[in-house]
Amino acid sequence: GEDSRSFHVSIQAPPSIASAGEIPIITAVAGGQLLLECPEGAEPHPNIEWHREGSLLQEDARRQVLAQGRFLQLRAVAAADGGEYSCRATSAPGDTGPRVRLRVHG
């Protein structure tokens, strides 16, 4: 049998949390599916890059960037997927945008 779980996660950090330097923590179940949303509000959407632990995230069969980068979909989440994720518009100055930390429980 196959057990499938779908999570919709919206990364939104109120200014009070962002200014305190706290990073939201998302918990996922190993083998499940996770959808991270980048809350960049620019219309039309610029190209958005996703980073994991500070490195540009490379898409593969399990990790796909959707809707010009607004969403990051992780399939068959594994412990190795845990870590800090961030997204930023390529047209925006600065290094990174909103961040989230992913913990995977197996």
PDB file of N, CA and C in Angstrom:
ATOM      1  N   GLY A   1       0.810  -1.195   0.000  1.00  0.00           N
ATOM      2  CA  GLY A   1       0.000   0.000   0.000  1.00  0.00           C
ATOM      3  C   GLY A   1       0.850   1.254   0.000  1.00  0.00           C
ATOM      4  N   GLU A   2       0.235   2.334  -0.340  1.00  0.00           N
ATOM      5  CA  GLU A   2       0.951   3.607  -0.406  1.00  0.00           C
ATOM      6  C   GLU A   2       0.221   4.636   0.438  1.00  0.00           C
ATOM      7  N   ASP A   3       0.975   5.331   1.263  1.00  0.00           N
ATOM      8  CA  ASP A   3       0.407   6.356   2.119  1.00  0.00           C
ATOM      9  C   ASP A   3       0.856   7.703   1.591  1.00  0.00           C
ATOM     10  N   SER A   4      -0.095   8.516   1.162  1.00  0.00           N
ATOM     11  CA  SER A   4       0.250   9.806   0.579  1.00  0.00           C
ATOM     12  C   SER A   4      -0.333  10.919   1.437  1.00  0.00           C
ATOM     13  N   ARG A   5       0.492  11.890   1.746  1.00  0.00           N
ATOM     14  CA  ARG A   5       0.032  13.049   2.500  1.00  0.00           C
ATOM     15  C   ARG A   5       0.437  14.293   1.748  1.00  0.00           C
ATOM     16  N   SER A   6      -0.434  15.251   1.729  1.00  0.00           N
ATOM     17  CA  SER A   6      -0.153  16.501   1.039  1.00  0.00           C
ATOM     18  C   SER A   6      -0.188  17.643   2.039  1.00  0.00           C
ATOM     19  N   PHE A   7       0.823  18.494   1.998  1.00  0.00           N
ATOM     20  CA  PHE A   7       0.897  19.636   2.891  1.00  0.00           C
ATOM     21  C   PHE A   7       0.909  20.901   2.049  1.00  0.00           C
ATOM     22  N   HIS A   8       0.170  21.895   2.458  1.00  0.00           N
ATOM     23  CA  HIS A   8       0.278  23.208   1.824  1.00  0.00           C
ATOM     24  C   HIS A   8       0.833  24.156   2.873  1.00  0.00           C
ATOM     25  N   VAL A   9       1.983  24.690   2.582  1.00  0.00           N
ATOM     26  CA  VAL A   9       2.652  25.554   3.547  1.00  0.00           C
ATOM     27  C   VAL A   9       2.817  26.931   2.936  1.00  0.00           C
ATOM     28  N   SER A  10       2.338  27.931   3.623  1.00  0.00           N
ATOM     29  CA  SER A  10       2.513  29.304   3.166  1.00  0.00           C
ATOM     30  C   SER A  10       3.529  29.971   4.082  1.00  0.00           C
ATOM     31  N   ILE A  11       4.639  30.411   3.495  1.00  0.00           N
ATOM     32  CA  ILE A  11       5.691  31.030   4.287  1.00  0.00           C
ATOM     33  C   ILE A  11       5.377  32.515   4.400  1.00  0.00           C
ATOM     34  N   GLN A  12       4.907  32.922   5.547  1.00  0.00           N
ATOM     35  CA  GLN A  12       4.614  34.330   5.763  1.00  0.00           C
ATOM     36  C   GLN A  12       5.105  34.710   7.148  1.00  0.00           C
ATOM     37  N   ALA A  13       6.054  35.594   7.194  1.00  0.00           N
ATOM     38  CA  ALA A  13       6.619  35.997   8.482  1.00  0.00           C
ATOM     39  C   ALA A  13       6.197  37.423   8.793  1.00  0.00           C
ATOM     40  N   PRO A  14       5.406  37.619   9.831  1.00  0.00           N
ATOM     41  CA  PRO A  14       5.062  38.990  10.240  1.00  0.00           C
ATOM     42  C   PRO A  14       6.340  39.762  10.590  1.00  0.00           C
ATOM     43  N   PRO A  15       6.315  41.090  10.445  1.00  0.00           N
ATOM     44  CA  PRO A  15       7.521  41.891  10.726  1.00  0.00           C
ATOM     45  C   PRO A  15       8.098  41.625  12.115  1.00  0.00           C
ATOM     46  N   SER A  16       7.256  41.365  13.106  1.00  0.00           N
ATOM     47  CA  SER A  16       7.773  41.150  14.454  1.00  0.00           C
ATOM     48  C   SER A  16       8.650  39.903  14.510  1.00  0.00           C
ATOM     49  N   ILE A  17       8.233  38.880  13.777  1.00  0.00           N
ATOM     50  CA  ILE A  17       9.032  37.648  13.772  1.00  0.00           C
ATOM     51  C   ILE A  17      10.299  37.862  12.941  1.00  0.00           C
ATOM     52  N   ALA A  18      10.134  38.486  11.777  1.00  0.00           N
ATOM     53  CA  ALA A  18      11.282  38.691  10.895  1.00  0.00           C
ATOM     54  C   ALA A  18      12.347  39.548  11.583  1.00  0.00           C
ATOM     55  N   SER A  19      11.907  40.604  12.298  1.00  0.00           N
ATOM     56  CA  SER A  19      12.879  41.492  12.930  1.00  0.00           C
ATOM     57  C   SER A  19      13.574  40.813  14.104  1.00  0.00           C
ATOM     58  N   ALA A  20      12.905  39.810  14.679  1.00  0.00           N
ATOM     59  CA  ALA A  20      13.513  39.101  15.803  1.00  0.00           C
ATOM     60  C   ALA A  20      14.506  38.056  15.317  1.00  0.00           C
ATOM     61  N   GLY A  21      14.540  37.847  13.992  1.00  0.00           N
ATOM     62  CA  GLY A  21      15.479  36.889  13.438  1.00  0.00           C
ATOM     63  C   GLY A  21      15.032  35.447  13.578  1.00  0.00           C
ATOM     64  N   GLU A  22      13.775  35.232  13.943  1.00  0.00           N
ATOM     65  CA  GLU A  22      13.287  33.870  14.083  1.00  0.00           C
ATOM     66  C   GLU A  22      12.831  33.346  12.730  1.00  0.00           C
ATOM     67  N   ILE A  23      13.163  32.095  12.464  1.00  0.00           N
ATOM     68  CA  ILE A  23      12.793  31.473  11.198  1.00  0.00           C
ATOM     69  C   ILE A  23      11.675  30.476  11.472  1.00  0.00           C
ATOM     70  N   PRO A  24      10.553  30.583  10.741  1.00  0.00           N
ATOM     71  CA  PRO A  24       9.479  29.609  10.941  1.00  0.00           C
ATOM     72  C   PRO A  24       9.982  28.187  10.688  1.00  0.00           C
ATOM     73  N   ILE A  25       9.447  27.246  11.444  1.00  0.00           N
ATOM     74  CA  ILE A  25       9.843  25.848  11.272  1.00  0.00           C
ATOM     75  C   ILE A  25       8.651  25.049  10.757  1.00  0.00           C
ATOM     76  N   ILE A  26       8.861  24.346   9.676  1.00  0.00           N
ATOM     77  CA  ILE A  26       7.846  23.492   9.076  1.00  0.00           C
ATOM     78  C   ILE A  26       8.256  22.047   9.336  1.00  0.00           C
ATOM     79  N   THR A  27       7.297  21.227   9.752  1.00  0.00           N
ATOM     80  CA  THR A  27       7.589  19.818   9.979  1.00  0.00           C
ATOM     81  C   THR A  27       6.892  18.986   8.914  1.00  0.00           C
ATOM     82  N   ALA A  28       7.628  18.094   8.284  1.00  0.00           N
ATOM     83  CA  ALA A  28       7.066  17.220   7.254  1.00  0.00           C
ATOM     84  C   ALA A  28       7.305  15.775   7.642  1.00  0.00           C
ATOM     85  N   VAL A  29       6.501  14.891   7.079  1.00  0.00           N
ATOM     86  CA  VAL A  29       6.641  13.463   7.326  1.00  0.00           C
ATOM     87  C   VAL A  29       7.394  12.844   6.157  1.00  0.00           C
ATOM     88  N   ALA A  30       8.399  12.028   6.472  1.00  0.00           N
ATOM     89  CA  ALA A  30       9.180  11.375   5.416  1.00  0.00           C
ATOM     90  C   ALA A  30       8.246  10.599   4.498  1.00  0.00           C
ATOM     91  N   GLY A  31       8.497  10.722   3.189  1.00  0.00           N
ATOM     92  CA  GLY A  31       7.692  10.031   2.196  1.00  0.00           C
ATOM     93  C   GLY A  31       6.501  10.836   1.723  1.00  0.00           C
ATOM     94  N   GLY A  32       6.221  11.948   2.403  1.00  0.00           N
ATOM     95  CA  GLY A  32       5.082  12.780   2.029  1.00  0.00           C
ATOM     96  C   GLY A  32       5.452  13.791   0.958  1.00  0.00           C
ATOM     97  N   GLN A  33       4.518  14.682   0.679  1.00  0.00           N
ATOM     98  CA  GLN A  33       4.728  15.728  -0.319  1.00  0.00           C
ATOM     99  C   GLN A  33       4.573  17.073   0.361  1.00  0.00           C
ATOM    100  N   LEU A  34       5.396  18.029  -0.047  1.00  0.00           N
ATOM    101  CA  LEU A  34       5.395  19.337   0.588  1.00  0.00           C
ATOM    102  C   LEU A  34       5.363  20.413  -0.484  1.00  0.00           C
ATOM    103  N   LEU A  35       4.562  21.450  -0.256  1.00  0.00           N
ATOM    104  CA  LEU A  35       4.498  22.575  -1.182  1.00  0.00           C
ATOM    105  C   LEU A  35       4.809  23.842  -0.400  1.00  0.00           C
ATOM    106  N   LEU A  36       5.934  24.467  -0.714  1.00  0.00           N
ATOM    107  CA  LEU A  36       6.325  25.715  -0.063  1.00  0.00           C
ATOM    108  C   LEU A  36       5.939  26.873  -0.967  1.00  0.00           C
ATOM    109  N   GLU A  37       5.401  27.928  -0.385  1.00  0.00           N
ATOM    110  CA  GLU A  37       5.003  29.097  -1.162  1.00  0.00           C
ATOM    111  C   GLU A  37       5.877  30.279  -0.806  1.00  0.00           C
ATOM    112  N   CYS A  38       6.363  30.952  -1.836  1.00  0.00           N
ATOM    113  CA  CYS A  38       7.160  32.158  -1.635  1.00  0.00           C
ATOM    114  C   CYS A  38       6.215  33.350  -1.656  1.00  0.00           C
ATOM    115  N   PRO A  39       6.176  34.143  -0.580  1.00  0.00           N
ATOM    116  CA  PRO A  39       5.208  35.232  -0.499  1.00  0.00           C
ATOM    117  C   PRO A  39       5.636  36.525  -1.174  1.00  0.00           C
ATOM    118  N   GLU A  40       6.481  36.445  -2.187  1.00  0.00           N
ATOM    119  CA  GLU A  40       6.859  37.656  -2.911  1.00  0.00           C
ATOM    120  C   GLU A  40       5.599  38.218  -3.558  1.00  0.00           C
ATOM    121  N   GLY A  41       5.258  39.459  -3.246  1.00  0.00           N
ATOM    122  CA  GLY A  41       3.984  39.997  -3.703  1.00  0.00           C
ATOM    123  C   GLY A  41       4.041  40.753  -5.013  1.00  0.00           C
ATOM    124  N   ALA A  42       5.145  40.711  -5.724  1.00  0.00           N
ATOM    125  CA  ALA A  42       5.281  41.490  -6.948  1.00  0.00           C
ATOM    126  C   ALA A  42       4.366  40.951  -8.051  1.00  0.00           C
ATOM    127  N   GLU A  43       3.689  41.841  -8.726  1.00  0.00           N
ATOM    128  CA  GLU A  43       2.860  41.493  -9.873  1.00  0.00           C
ATOM    129  C   GLU A  43       3.320  42.338 -11.047  1.00  0.00           C
ATOM    130  N   PRO A  44       3.573  41.799 -12.217  1.00  0.00           N
ATOM    131  CA  PRO A  44       3.618  40.347 -12.438  1.00  0.00           C
ATOM    132  C   PRO A  44       4.822  39.724 -11.734  1.00  0.00           C
ATOM    133  N   HIS A  45       4.747  38.450 -11.492  1.00  0.00           N
ATOM    134  CA  HIS A  45       5.808  37.791 -10.731  1.00  0.00           C
ATOM    135  C   HIS A  45       7.135  37.840 -11.480  1.00  0.00           C
ATOM    136  N   PRO A  46       8.165  38.325 -10.816  1.00  0.00           N
ATOM    137  CA  PRO A  46       9.500  38.211 -11.408  1.00  0.00           C
ATOM    138  C   PRO A  46       9.948  36.758 -11.284  1.00  0.00           C
ATOM    139  N   ASN A  47      11.065  36.439 -11.892  1.00  0.00           N
ATOM    140  CA  ASN A  47      11.599  35.091 -11.682  1.00  0.00           C
ATOM    141  C   ASN A  47      12.042  34.978 -10.236  1.00  0.00           C
ATOM    142  N   ILE A  48      11.697  33.881  -9.609  1.00  0.00           N
ATOM    143  CA  ILE A  48      12.028  33.662  -8.205  1.00  0.00           C
ATOM    144  C   ILE A  48      12.953  32.462  -8.097  1.00  0.00           C
ATOM    145  N   GLU A  49      14.023  32.626  -7.347  1.00  0.00           N
ATOM    146  CA  GLU A  49      14.967  31.536  -7.110  1.00  0.00           C
ATOM    147  C   GLU A  49      14.726  30.950  -5.731  1.00  0.00           C
ATOM    148  N   TRP A  50      14.910  29.639  -5.622  1.00  0.00           N
ATOM    149  CA  TRP A  50      14.843  28.969  -4.324  1.00  0.00           C
ATOM    150  C   TRP A  50      16.244  28.520  -3.937  1.00  0.00           C
ATOM    151  N   HIS A  51      16.554  28.671  -2.671  1.00  0.00           N
ATOM    152  CA  HIS A  51      17.855  28.251  -2.144  1.00  0.00           C
ATOM    153  C   HIS A  51      17.629  27.320  -0.963  1.00  0.00           C
ATOM    154  N   ARG A  52      18.532  26.367  -0.804  1.00  0.00           N
ATOM    155  CA  ARG A  52      18.522  25.490   0.366  1.00  0.00           C
ATOM    156  C   ARG A  52      19.893  25.581   1.013  1.00  0.00           C
ATOM    157  N   GLU A  53      19.900  25.946   2.285  1.00  0.00           N
ATOM    158  CA  GLU A  53      21.163  26.130   3.022  1.00  0.00           C
ATOM    159  C   GLU A  53      22.098  27.083   2.282  1.00  0.00           C
ATOM    160  N   GLY A  54      21.518  28.115   1.658  1.00  0.00           N
ATOM    161  CA  GLY A  54      22.325  29.147   1.014  1.00  0.00           C
ATOM    162  C   GLY A  54      22.776  28.850  -0.399  1.00  0.00           C
ATOM    163  N   SER A  55      22.478  27.643  -0.902  1.00  0.00           N
ATOM    164  CA  SER A  55      22.888  27.285  -2.266  1.00  0.00           C
ATOM    165  C   SER A  55      21.665  27.214  -3.173  1.00  0.00           C
ATOM    166  N   LEU A  56      21.841  27.633  -4.417  1.00  0.00           N
ATOM    167  CA  LEU A  56      20.750  27.590  -5.379  1.00  0.00           C
ATOM    168  C   LEU A  56      20.222  26.164  -5.504  1.00  0.00           C
ATOM    169  N   LEU A  57      18.922  26.019  -5.370  1.00  0.00           N
ATOM    170  CA  LEU A  57      18.305  24.696  -5.398  1.00  0.00           C
ATOM    171  C   LEU A  57      18.199  24.214  -6.842  1.00  0.00           C
ATOM    172  N   GLN A  58      18.677  23.023  -7.095  1.00  0.00           N
ATOM    173  CA  GLN A  58      18.595  22.434  -8.423  1.00  0.00           C
ATOM    174  C   GLN A  58      17.351  21.557  -8.511  1.00  0.00           C
ATOM    175  N   GLU A  59      16.569  21.761  -9.561  1.00  0.00           N
ATOM    176  CA  GLU A  59      15.381  20.938  -9.739  1.00  0.00           C
ATOM    177  C   GLU A  59      15.767  19.527 -10.171  1.00  0.00           C
ATOM    178  N   ASP A  60      14.968  18.564  -9.739  1.00  0.00           N
ATOM    179  CA  ASP A  60      15.144  17.189 -10.193  1.00  0.00           C
ATOM    180  C   ASP A  60      13.773  16.518 -10.172  1.00  0.00           C
ATOM    181  N   ALA A  61      13.728  15.195 -10.213  1.00  0.00           N
ATOM    182  CA  ALA A  61      12.448  14.488 -10.273  1.00  0.00           C
ATOM    183  C   ALA A  61      11.607  14.720  -9.020  1.00  0.00           C
ATOM    184  N   ARG A  62      12.265  14.981  -7.895  1.00  0.00           N
ATOM    185  CA  ARG A  62      11.538  15.153  -6.633  1.00  0.00           C
ATOM    186  C   ARG A  62      11.318  16.610  -6.246  1.00  0.00           C
ATOM    187  N   ARG A  63      12.133  17.500  -6.780  1.00  0.00           N
ATOM    188  CA  ARG A  63      12.061  18.916  -6.398  1.00  0.00           C
ATOM    189  C   ARG A  63      11.760  19.750  -7.631  1.00  0.00           C
ATOM    190  N   GLN A  64      10.593  20.373  -7.637  1.00  0.00           N
ATOM    191  CA  GLN A  64      10.197  21.154  -8.801  1.00  0.00           C
ATOM    192  C   GLN A  64       9.725  22.537  -8.385  1.00  0.00           C
ATOM    193  N   VAL A  65      10.143  23.529  -9.176  1.00  0.00           N
ATOM    194  CA  VAL A  65       9.724  24.904  -8.969  1.00  0.00           C
ATOM    195  C   VAL A  65       8.541  25.160  -9.898  1.00  0.00           C
ATOM    196  N   LEU A  66       7.440  25.667  -9.329  1.00  0.00           N
ATOM    197  CA  LEU A  66       6.214  25.870 -10.090  1.00  0.00           C
ATOM    198  C   LEU A  66       5.829  27.344 -10.118  1.00  0.00           C
ATOM    199  N   ALA A  67       5.029  27.718 -11.122  1.00  0.00           N
ATOM    200  CA  ALA A  67       4.469  29.080 -11.231  1.00  0.00           C
ATOM    201  C   ALA A  67       5.553  30.158 -11.167  1.00  0.00           C
ATOM    202  N   GLN A  68       6.530  30.072 -12.038  1.00  0.00           N
ATOM    203  CA  GLN A  68       7.639  31.037 -12.105  1.00  0.00           C
ATOM    204  C   GLN A  68       8.358  31.182 -10.778  1.00  0.00           C
ATOM    205  N   GLY A  69       8.375  30.111  -9.982  1.00  0.00           N
ATOM    206  CA  GLY A  69       9.130  30.133  -8.736  1.00  0.00           C
ATOM    207  C   GLY A  69       8.298  30.428  -7.501  1.00  0.00           C
ATOM    208  N   ARG A  70       7.024  30.695  -7.687  1.00  0.00           N
ATOM    209  CA  ARG A  70       6.204  31.024  -6.511  1.00  0.00           C
ATOM    210  C   ARG A  70       6.076  29.840  -5.556  1.00  0.00           C
ATOM    211  N   PHE A  71       6.103  28.624  -6.119  1.00  0.00           N
ATOM    212  CA  PHE A  71       5.988  27.431  -5.291  1.00  0.00           C
ATOM    213  C   PHE A  71       7.190  26.515  -5.485  1.00  0.00           C
ATOM    214  N   LEU A  72       7.547  25.836  -4.419  1.00  0.00           N
ATOM    215  CA  LEU A  72       8.550  24.775  -4.488  1.00  0.00           C
ATOM    216  C   LEU A  72       7.868  23.502  -4.009  1.00  0.00           C
ATOM    217  N   GLN A  73       7.832  22.507  -4.890  1.00  0.00           N
ATOM    218  CA  GLN A  73       7.190  21.238  -4.545  1.00  0.00           C
ATOM    219  C   GLN A  73       8.254  20.185  -4.286  1.00  0.00           C
ATOM    220  N   LEU A  74       8.150  19.539  -3.128  1.00  0.00           N
ATOM    221  CA  LEU A  74       9.047  18.441  -2.777  1.00  0.00           C
ATOM    222  C   LEU A  74       8.220  17.169  -2.729  1.00  0.00           C
ATOM    223  N   ARG A  75       8.643  16.157  -3.481  1.00  0.00           N
ATOM    224  CA  ARG A  75       7.958  14.871  -3.468  1.00  0.00           C
ATOM    225  C   ARG A  75       8.813  13.862  -2.730  1.00  0.00           C
ATOM    226  N   ALA A  76       8.144  12.876  -2.134  1.00  0.00           N
ATOM    227  CA  ALA A  76       8.855  11.816  -1.404  1.00  0.00           C
ATOM    228  C   ALA A  76       9.899  12.439  -0.479  1.00  0.00           C
ATOM    229  N   VAL A  77       9.428  13.315   0.381  1.00  0.00           N
ATOM    230  CA  VAL A  77      10.312  14.047   1.290  1.00  0.00           C
ATOM    231  C   VAL A  77      11.183  13.065   2.085  1.00  0.00           C
ATOM    232  N   ALA A  78      12.474  13.366   2.152  1.00  0.00           N
ATOM    233  CA  ALA A  78      13.422  12.524   2.881  1.00  0.00           C
ATOM    234  C   ALA A  78      14.140  13.372   3.925  1.00  0.00           C
ATOM    235  N   ALA A  79      14.762  12.700   4.871  1.00  0.00           N
ATOM    236  CA  ALA A  79      15.487  13.411   5.924  1.00  0.00           C
ATOM    237  C   ALA A  79      16.525  14.358   5.332  1.00  0.00           C
ATOM    238  N   ALA A  80      17.109  13.986   4.191  1.00  0.00           N
ATOM    239  CA  ALA A  80      18.138  14.812   3.560  1.00  0.00           C
ATOM    240  C   ALA A  80      17.578  16.133   3.035  1.00  0.00           C
ATOM    241  N   ASP A  81      16.242  16.231   2.919  1.00  0.00           N
ATOM    242  CA  ASP A  81      15.629  17.466   2.435  1.00  0.00           C
ATOM    243  C   ASP A  81      15.518  18.516   3.537  1.00  0.00           C
ATOM    244  N   GLY A  82      15.757  18.124   4.774  1.00  0.00           N
ATOM    245  CA  GLY A  82      15.651  19.072   5.877  1.00  0.00           C
ATOM    246  C   GLY A  82      16.675  20.191   5.740  1.00  0.00           C
ATOM    247  N   GLY A  83      16.392  21.316   6.356  1.00  0.00           N
ATOM    248  CA  GLY A  83      17.332  22.430   6.300  1.00  0.00           C
ATOM    249  C   GLY A  83      16.600  23.733   6.084  1.00  0.00           C
ATOM    250  N   GLU A  84      17.351  24.773   5.823  1.00  0.00           N
ATOM    251  CA  GLU A  84      16.775  26.103   5.658  1.00  0.00           C
ATOM    252  C   GLU A  84      16.545  26.413   4.186  1.00  0.00           C
ATOM    253  N   TYR A  85      15.320  26.769   3.867  1.00  0.00           N
ATOM    254  CA  TYR A  85      14.953  27.138   2.496  1.00  0.00           C
ATOM    255  C   TYR A  85      14.657  28.622   2.451  1.00  0.00           C
ATOM    256  N   SER A  86      15.006  29.253   1.339  1.00  0.00           N
ATOM    257  CA  SER A  86      14.685  30.662   1.161  1.00  0.00           C
ATOM    258  C   SER A  86      14.342  30.897  -0.302  1.00  0.00           C
ATOM    259  N   CYS A  87      13.587  31.952  -0.538  1.00  0.00           N
ATOM    260  CA  CYS A  87      13.254  32.307  -1.915  1.00  0.00           C
ATOM    261  C   CYS A  87      13.488  33.797  -2.079  1.00  0.00           C
ATOM    262  N   ARG A  88      13.809  34.195  -3.292  1.00  0.00           N
ATOM    263  CA  ARG A  88      13.963  35.630  -3.552  1.00  0.00           C
ATOM    264  C   ARG A  88      13.737  35.895  -5.029  1.00  0.00           C
ATOM    265  N   ALA A  89      13.230  37.064  -5.303  1.00  0.00           N
ATOM    266  CA  ALA A  89      13.045  37.489  -6.684  1.00  0.00           C
ATOM    267  C   ALA A  89      14.415  37.840  -7.253  1.00  0.00           C
ATOM    268  N   THR A  90      14.684  37.353  -8.460  1.00  0.00           N
ATOM    269  CA  THR A  90      16.000  37.604  -9.055  1.00  0.00           C
ATOM    270  C   THR A  90      16.190  39.086  -9.363  1.00  0.00           C
ATOM    271  N   SER A  91      15.077  39.832  -9.466  1.00  0.00           N
ATOM    272  CA  SER A  91      15.191  41.261  -9.761  1.00  0.00           C
ATOM    273  C   SER A  91      15.348  42.101  -8.496  1.00  0.00           C
ATOM    274  N   ALA A  92      15.245  41.457  -7.332  1.00  0.00           N
ATOM    275  CA  ALA A  92      15.325  42.197  -6.074  1.00  0.00           C
ATOM    276  C   ALA A  92      16.760  42.282  -5.571  1.00  0.00           C
ATOM    277  N   PRO A  93      17.153  43.436  -5.033  1.00  0.00           N
ATOM    278  CA  PRO A  93      18.493  43.531  -4.454  1.00  0.00           C
ATOM    279  C   PRO A  93      18.556  42.750  -3.145  1.00  0.00           C
ATOM    280  N   GLY A  94      19.753  42.458  -2.702  1.00  0.00           N
ATOM    281  CA  GLY A  94      19.898  41.738  -1.436  1.00  0.00           C
ATOM    282  C   GLY A  94      20.161  40.268  -1.675  1.00  0.00           C
ATOM    283  N   ASP A  95      20.395  39.558  -0.596  1.00  0.00           N
ATOM    284  CA  ASP A  95      20.796  38.167  -0.760  1.00  0.00           C
ATOM    285  C   ASP A  95      19.619  37.199  -0.741  1.00  0.00           C
ATOM    286  N   THR A  96      18.788  37.222   0.296  1.00  0.00           N
ATOM    287  CA  THR A  96      17.683  36.280   0.338  1.00  0.00           C
ATOM    288  C   THR A  96      16.418  36.952   0.799  1.00  0.00           C
ATOM    289  N   GLY A  97      15.311  36.308   0.503  1.00  0.00           N
ATOM    290  CA  GLY A  97      14.014  36.794   0.945  1.00  0.00           C
ATOM    291  C   GLY A  97      13.556  35.974   2.138  1.00  0.00           C
ATOM    292  N   PRO A  98      12.243  35.721   2.201  1.00  0.00           N
ATOM    293  CA  PRO A  98      11.700  34.954   3.324  1.00  0.00           C
ATOM    294  C   PRO A  98      12.350  33.586   3.434  1.00  0.00           C
ATOM    295  N   ARG A  99      12.510  33.136   4.675  1.00  0.00           N
ATOM    296  CA  ARG A  99      13.158  31.851   4.908  1.00  0.00           C
ATOM    297  C   ARG A  99      12.246  30.963   5.737  1.00  0.00           C
ATOM    298  N   VAL A 100      12.454  29.664   5.610  1.00  0.00           N
ATOM    299  CA  VAL A 100      11.744  28.700   6.436  1.00  0.00           C
ATOM    300  C   VAL A 100      12.685  27.530   6.694  1.00  0.00           C
ATOM    301  N   ARG A 101      12.576  26.930   7.865  1.00  0.00           N
ATOM    302  CA  ARG A 101      13.391  25.771   8.177  1.00  0.00           C
ATOM    303  C   ARG A 101      12.508  24.538   8.131  1.00  0.00           C
ATOM    304  N   LEU A 102      12.961  23.509   7.409  1.00  0.00           N
ATOM    305  CA  LEU A 102      12.200  22.276   7.243  1.00  0.00           C
ATOM    306  C   LEU A 102      12.797  21.175   8.087  1.00  0.00           C
ATOM    307  N   ARG A 103      11.955  20.552   8.916  1.00  0.00           N
ATOM    308  CA  ARG A 103      12.370  19.381   9.673  1.00  0.00           C
ATOM    309  C   ARG A 103      11.570  18.202   9.169  1.00  0.00           C
ATOM    310  N   VAL A 104      12.247  17.071   8.970  1.00  0.00           N
ATOM    311  CA  VAL A 104      11.581  15.880   8.451  1.00  0.00           C
ATOM    312  C   VAL A 104      11.594  14.791   9.511  1.00  0.00           C
ATOM    313  N   HIS A 105      10.424  14.256   9.808  1.00  0.00           N
ATOM    314  CA  HIS A 105      10.307  13.145  10.739  1.00  0.00           C
ATOM    315  C   HIS A 105       9.952  11.903   9.957  1.00  0.00           C
ATOM    316  N   GLY A 106      10.706  10.819  10.182  1.00  0.00           N
ATOM    317  CA  GLY A 106      10.484   9.617   9.420  1.00  0.00           C
ATOM    318  C   GLY A 106       9.787   8.538  10.192  1.00  0.00           C
TER     319      GLY A 106
END
